[in-house]
Amino acid sequence: MKRIRSYFTLIGILCLTLLTACEDNLYYTLYQDMPKKEWDSNEPLYFNIPPTEQEMDVAVTLGVRTTTLFQYKDIVARAELLDNDSVISSLPLTITLYQGEGLTQEGMLMHENYSKPQALHMQANHNYALRVTHLMRLNPLDEVQSVGIIVEK
């Protein structure tokens, strides 16, 4: 009987550990749909990040959703961090798209790809925004359905 009780106690502790380890780290996310499935570099995208009540280190990731007709291997973009319209920093971001063997599956309508997360320190009560522009030669980029950011704690 003690052994069974010990197993149940151990299983309970493991379950609680799993629940606390799976905390939601998402702070903010937003995708903007592209009119006519075109991303025009002459029209920067703005993402207003909600202010925090305390200083916080976050990771910012750029996401792009393209149709299966998109023909490039990657997208080069620039994300400028703004604090009340002042540029604090500028980051070049490369989003490597999944192209080639094994990717195109029947029935797939779009591909979703991400940049590597970039570290960002947010001061309390500041109004931050990201201004995102692609740096590709071809403009506008066709077959881009939406562009977004993901901010994680």
PDB file of C-alpha atoms in Angstrom:
ATOM      1  CA  MET A   1       0.000   0.000   0.000  1.00  0.00           C
ATOM      2  CA  LYS A   2       2.872   2.380   0.799  1.00  0.00           C
ATOM      3  CA  ARG A   3       4.440   1.636  -2.540  1.00  0.00           C
ATOM      4  CA  ILE A   4       1.218   2.481  -4.441  1.00  0.00           C
ATOM      5  CA  ARG A   5       0.811   5.690  -2.454  1.00  0.00           C
ATOM      6  CA  SER A   6       4.436   6.596  -3.259  1.00  0.00           C
ATOM      7  CA  TYR A   7       3.817   6.029  -6.985  1.00  0.00           C
ATOM      8  CA  PHE A   8       0.711   8.228  -6.936  1.00  0.00           C
ATOM      9  CA  THR A   9       2.602  10.917  -5.042  1.00  0.00           C
ATOM     10  CA  LEU A  10       5.449  10.759  -7.564  1.00  0.00           C
ATOM     11  CA  ILE A  11       3.031  10.916 -10.498  1.00  0.00           C
ATOM     12  CA  GLY A  12       1.280  13.912  -8.912  1.00  0.00           C
ATOM     13  CA  ILE A  13       4.574  15.749  -8.438  1.00  0.00           C
ATOM     14  CA  LEU A  14       5.570  15.035 -12.038  1.00  0.00           C
ATOM     15  CA  CYS A  15       2.228  16.324 -13.312  1.00  0.00           C
ATOM     16  CA  LEU A  16       2.566  19.542 -11.296  1.00  0.00           C
ATOM     17  CA  THR A  17       6.114  19.975 -12.566  1.00  0.00           C
ATOM     18  CA  LEU A  18       4.933  19.603 -16.163  1.00  0.00           C
ATOM     19  CA  LEU A  19       2.135  22.113 -15.656  1.00  0.00           C
ATOM     20  CA  THR A  20       4.453  24.745 -14.219  1.00  0.00           C
ATOM     21  CA  ALA A  21       7.099  24.096 -16.902  1.00  0.00           C
ATOM     22  CA  CYS A  22       4.558  24.749 -19.669  1.00  0.00           C
ATOM     23  CA  GLU A  23       3.959  28.391 -18.764  1.00  0.00           C
ATOM     24  CA  ASP A  24       2.758  30.567 -21.608  1.00  0.00           C
ATOM     25  CA  ASN A  25       5.662  32.832 -22.576  1.00  0.00           C
ATOM     26  CA  LEU A  26       3.749  34.739 -25.252  1.00  0.00           C
ATOM     27  CA  TYR A  27       3.616  38.467 -24.482  1.00  0.00           C
ATOM     28  CA  TYR A  28       2.276  39.832 -27.784  1.00  0.00           C
ATOM     29  CA  THR A  29       1.655  38.702 -31.339  1.00  0.00           C
ATOM     30  CA  LEU A  30       0.095  40.317 -34.381  1.00  0.00           C
ATOM     31  CA  TYR A  31      -0.024  39.480 -38.080  1.00  0.00           C
ATOM     32  CA  GLN A  32      -0.949  42.025 -40.729  1.00  0.00           C
ATOM     33  CA  ASP A  33      -2.554  40.777 -43.929  1.00  0.00           C
ATOM     34  CA  MET A  34      -1.028  42.033 -47.174  1.00  0.00           C
ATOM     35  CA  PRO A  35      -3.410  43.591 -49.686  1.00  0.00           C
ATOM     36  CA  LYS A  36      -3.318  41.697 -52.984  1.00  0.00           C
ATOM     37  CA  LYS A  37      -0.760  39.268 -51.432  1.00  0.00           C
ATOM     38  CA  GLU A  38       2.015  41.845 -52.027  1.00  0.00           C
ATOM     39  CA  TRP A  39       4.546  43.188 -49.536  1.00  0.00           C
ATOM     40  CA  ASP A  40       5.656  46.644 -50.681  1.00  0.00           C
ATOM     41  CA  SER A  41       8.921  47.906 -49.178  1.00  0.00           C
ATOM     42  CA  ASN A  42       7.770  51.509 -49.683  1.00  0.00           C
ATOM     43  CA  GLU A  43       5.026  50.973 -47.109  1.00  0.00           C
ATOM     44  CA  PRO A  44       6.634  49.932 -43.789  1.00  0.00           C
ATOM     45  CA  LEU A  45       4.620  47.784 -41.413  1.00  0.00           C
ATOM     46  CA  TYR A  46       4.187  49.089 -37.859  1.00  0.00           C
ATOM     47  CA  PHE A  47       3.635  46.884 -34.830  1.00  0.00           C
ATOM     48  CA  ASN A  48       2.859  48.717 -31.578  1.00  0.00           C
ATOM     49  CA  ILE A  49       4.035  46.622 -28.641  1.00  0.00           C
ATOM     50  CA  PRO A  50       1.987  47.170 -25.464  1.00  0.00           C
ATOM     51  CA  PRO A  51       3.959  48.835 -22.655  1.00  0.00           C
ATOM     52  CA  THR A  52       5.064  46.739 -19.705  1.00  0.00           C
ATOM     53  CA  GLU A  53       4.604  47.597 -16.046  1.00  0.00           C
ATOM     54  CA  GLN A  54       8.158  46.542 -15.253  1.00  0.00           C
ATOM     55  CA  GLU A  55      11.423  46.123 -17.142  1.00  0.00           C
ATOM     56  CA  MET A  56      11.419  42.945 -19.173  1.00  0.00           C
ATOM     57  CA  ASP A  57      13.740  41.047 -21.499  1.00  0.00           C
ATOM     58  CA  VAL A  58      11.876  39.585 -24.457  1.00  0.00           C
ATOM     59  CA  ALA A  59      12.606  37.788 -27.726  1.00  0.00           C
ATOM     60  CA  VAL A  60      11.114  39.207 -30.922  1.00  0.00           C
ATOM     61  CA  THR A  61      10.555  36.982 -33.955  1.00  0.00           C
ATOM     62  CA  LEU A  62       9.399  38.046 -37.405  1.00  0.00           C
ATOM     63  CA  GLY A  63       6.982  35.685 -39.146  1.00  0.00           C
ATOM     64  CA  VAL A  64       5.974  35.564 -42.803  1.00  0.00           C
ATOM     65  CA  ARG A  65       3.148  33.608 -44.386  1.00  0.00           C
ATOM     66  CA  THR A  66       3.594  32.990 -48.102  1.00  0.00           C
ATOM     67  CA  THR A  67       1.631  31.058 -50.673  1.00  0.00           C
ATOM     68  CA  THR A  68       3.132  27.933 -52.209  1.00  0.00           C
ATOM     69  CA  LEU A  69       3.873  30.011 -55.337  1.00  0.00           C
ATOM     70  CA  PHE A  70       6.472  32.180 -53.560  1.00  0.00           C
ATOM     71  CA  GLN A  71       9.729  31.568 -55.430  1.00  0.00           C
ATOM     72  CA  TYR A  72      12.538  32.772 -53.163  1.00  0.00           C
ATOM     73  CA  LYS A  73      14.698  30.854 -50.690  1.00  0.00           C
ATOM     74  CA  ASP A  74      14.698  33.591 -48.080  1.00  0.00           C
ATOM     75  CA  ILE A  75      13.498  37.086 -47.300  1.00  0.00           C
ATOM     76  CA  VAL A  76      15.798  39.782 -45.985  1.00  0.00           C
ATOM     77  CA  ALA A  77      14.085  42.416 -43.885  1.00  0.00           C
ATOM     78  CA  ARG A  78      14.923  45.200 -41.453  1.00  0.00           C
ATOM     79  CA  ALA A  79      13.184  45.742 -38.132  1.00  0.00           C
ATOM     80  CA  GLU A  80      13.674  49.128 -36.495  1.00  0.00           C
ATOM     81  CA  LEU A  81      12.799  49.473 -32.841  1.00  0.00           C
ATOM     82  CA  LEU A  82      11.078  52.781 -32.149  1.00  0.00           C
ATOM     83  CA  ASP A  83      10.529  54.441 -28.782  1.00  0.00           C
ATOM     84  CA  ASN A  84       8.080  57.317 -29.270  1.00  0.00           C
ATOM     85  CA  ASP A  85       9.135  57.722 -32.943  1.00  0.00           C
ATOM     86  CA  SER A  86      12.887  57.678 -32.170  1.00  0.00           C
ATOM     87  CA  VAL A  87      14.857  54.809 -33.712  1.00  0.00           C
ATOM     88  CA  ILE A  88      16.626  52.937 -30.895  1.00  0.00           C
ATOM     89  CA  SER A  89      18.085  50.112 -32.949  1.00  0.00           C
ATOM     90  CA  SER A  90      17.933  48.555 -36.378  1.00  0.00           C
ATOM     91  CA  LEU A  91      18.161  44.815 -36.960  1.00  0.00           C
ATOM     92  CA  PRO A  92      18.651  43.011 -40.251  1.00  0.00           C
ATOM     93  CA  LEU A  93      16.539  39.855 -40.233  1.00  0.00           C
ATOM     94  CA  THR A  94      16.704  36.908 -42.586  1.00  0.00           C
ATOM     95  CA  ILE A  95      13.814  34.511 -42.842  1.00  0.00           C
ATOM     96  CA  THR A  96      14.873  31.261 -44.448  1.00  0.00           C
ATOM     97  CA  LEU A  97      11.960  29.735 -46.303  1.00  0.00           C
ATOM     98  CA  TYR A  98      11.463  26.027 -46.578  1.00  0.00           C
ATOM     99  CA  GLN A  99      12.088  25.239 -50.209  1.00  0.00           C
ATOM    100  CA  GLY A 100      13.070  22.075 -51.975  1.00  0.00           C
ATOM    101  CA  GLU A 101      12.610  18.418 -51.205  1.00  0.00           C
ATOM    102  CA  GLY A 102       9.797  17.328 -48.997  1.00  0.00           C
ATOM    103  CA  LEU A 103       8.262  20.730 -48.495  1.00  0.00           C
ATOM    104  CA  THR A 104       5.512  21.063 -51.016  1.00  0.00           C
ATOM    105  CA  GLN A 105       2.801  18.752 -49.847  1.00  0.00           C
ATOM    106  CA  GLU A 106      -0.457  18.331 -51.655  1.00  0.00           C
ATOM    107  CA  GLY A 107      -3.166  20.382 -50.043  1.00  0.00           C
ATOM    108  CA  MET A 108      -0.776  22.971 -48.556  1.00  0.00           C
ATOM    109  CA  LEU A 109      -2.025  26.477 -49.289  1.00  0.00           C
ATOM    110  CA  MET A 110       0.621  28.508 -47.482  1.00  0.00           C
ATOM    111  CA  HIS A 111       3.959  28.315 -45.729  1.00  0.00           C
ATOM    112  CA  GLU A 112       4.743  29.989 -42.428  1.00  0.00           C
ATOM    113  CA  ASN A 113       8.375  30.809 -41.639  1.00  0.00           C
ATOM    114  CA  TYR A 114      10.196  32.720 -38.930  1.00  0.00           C
ATOM    115  CA  SER A 115      13.375  34.688 -38.331  1.00  0.00           C
ATOM    116  CA  LYS A 116      15.678  33.801 -35.473  1.00  0.00           C
ATOM    117  CA  PRO A 117      14.473  35.426 -32.239  1.00  0.00           C
ATOM    118  CA  GLN A 118      16.163  38.733 -31.420  1.00  0.00           C
ATOM    119  CA  ALA A 119      16.701  39.852 -27.818  1.00  0.00           C
ATOM    120  CA  LEU A 120      15.057  43.083 -26.730  1.00  0.00           C
ATOM    121  CA  HIS A 121      15.111  44.838 -23.376  1.00  0.00           C
ATOM    122  CA  MET A 122      11.916  46.755 -22.695  1.00  0.00           C
ATOM    123  CA  GLN A 123      11.848  49.562 -20.161  1.00  0.00           C
ATOM    124  CA  ALA A 124       8.724  49.929 -18.049  1.00  0.00           C
ATOM    125  CA  ASN A 125       5.946  52.177 -19.389  1.00  0.00           C
ATOM    126  CA  HIS A 126       7.598  52.878 -22.762  1.00  0.00           C
ATOM    127  CA  ASN A 127       5.644  52.893 -26.017  1.00  0.00           C
ATOM    128  CA  TYR A 128       7.711  50.669 -28.301  1.00  0.00           C
ATOM    129  CA  ALA A 129       6.939  49.909 -31.922  1.00  0.00           C
ATOM    130  CA  LEU A 130       8.649  47.853 -34.607  1.00  0.00           C
ATOM    131  CA  ARG A 131       8.856  49.255 -38.129  1.00  0.00           C
ATOM    132  CA  VAL A 132       9.419  46.379 -40.538  1.00  0.00           C
ATOM    133  CA  THR A 133      10.484  46.677 -44.174  1.00  0.00           C
ATOM    134  CA  HIS A 134      11.736  44.053 -46.589  1.00  0.00           C
ATOM    135  CA  LEU A 135      15.093  44.699 -48.292  1.00  0.00           C
ATOM    136  CA  MET A 136      14.618  42.536 -51.365  1.00  0.00           C
ATOM    137  CA  ARG A 137      15.434  43.892 -54.842  1.00  0.00           C
ATOM    138  CA  LEU A 138      12.086  42.841 -56.233  1.00  0.00           C
ATOM    139  CA  ASN A 139       9.346  45.159 -55.066  1.00  0.00           C
ATOM    140  CA  PRO A 140       6.646  44.402 -54.235  1.00  0.00           C
ATOM    141  CA  LEU A 141       7.126  40.817 -53.132  1.00  0.00           C
ATOM    142  CA  ASP A 142       4.309  38.751 -54.589  1.00  0.00           C
ATOM    143  CA  GLU A 143       2.613  35.811 -52.864  1.00  0.00           C
ATOM    144  CA  VAL A 144       3.109  37.163 -49.316  1.00  0.00           C
ATOM    145  CA  GLN A 145      -0.144  36.729 -47.422  1.00  0.00           C
ATOM    146  CA  SER A 146       0.803  38.264 -44.075  1.00  0.00           C
ATOM    147  CA  VAL A 147       3.703  39.475 -41.969  1.00  0.00           C
ATOM    148  CA  GLY A 148       3.754  39.440 -38.192  1.00  0.00           C
ATOM    149  CA  ILE A 149       5.751  39.594 -35.002  1.00  0.00           C
ATOM    150  CA  ILE A 150       5.859  37.362 -31.977  1.00  0.00           C
ATOM    151  CA  VAL A 151       7.117  38.771 -28.664  1.00  0.00           C
ATOM    152  CA  GLU A 152       7.917  36.211 -25.956  1.00  0.00           C
ATOM    153  CA  LYS A 153       9.029  36.690 -22.365  1.00  0.00           C
TER     154      LYS A 153
END
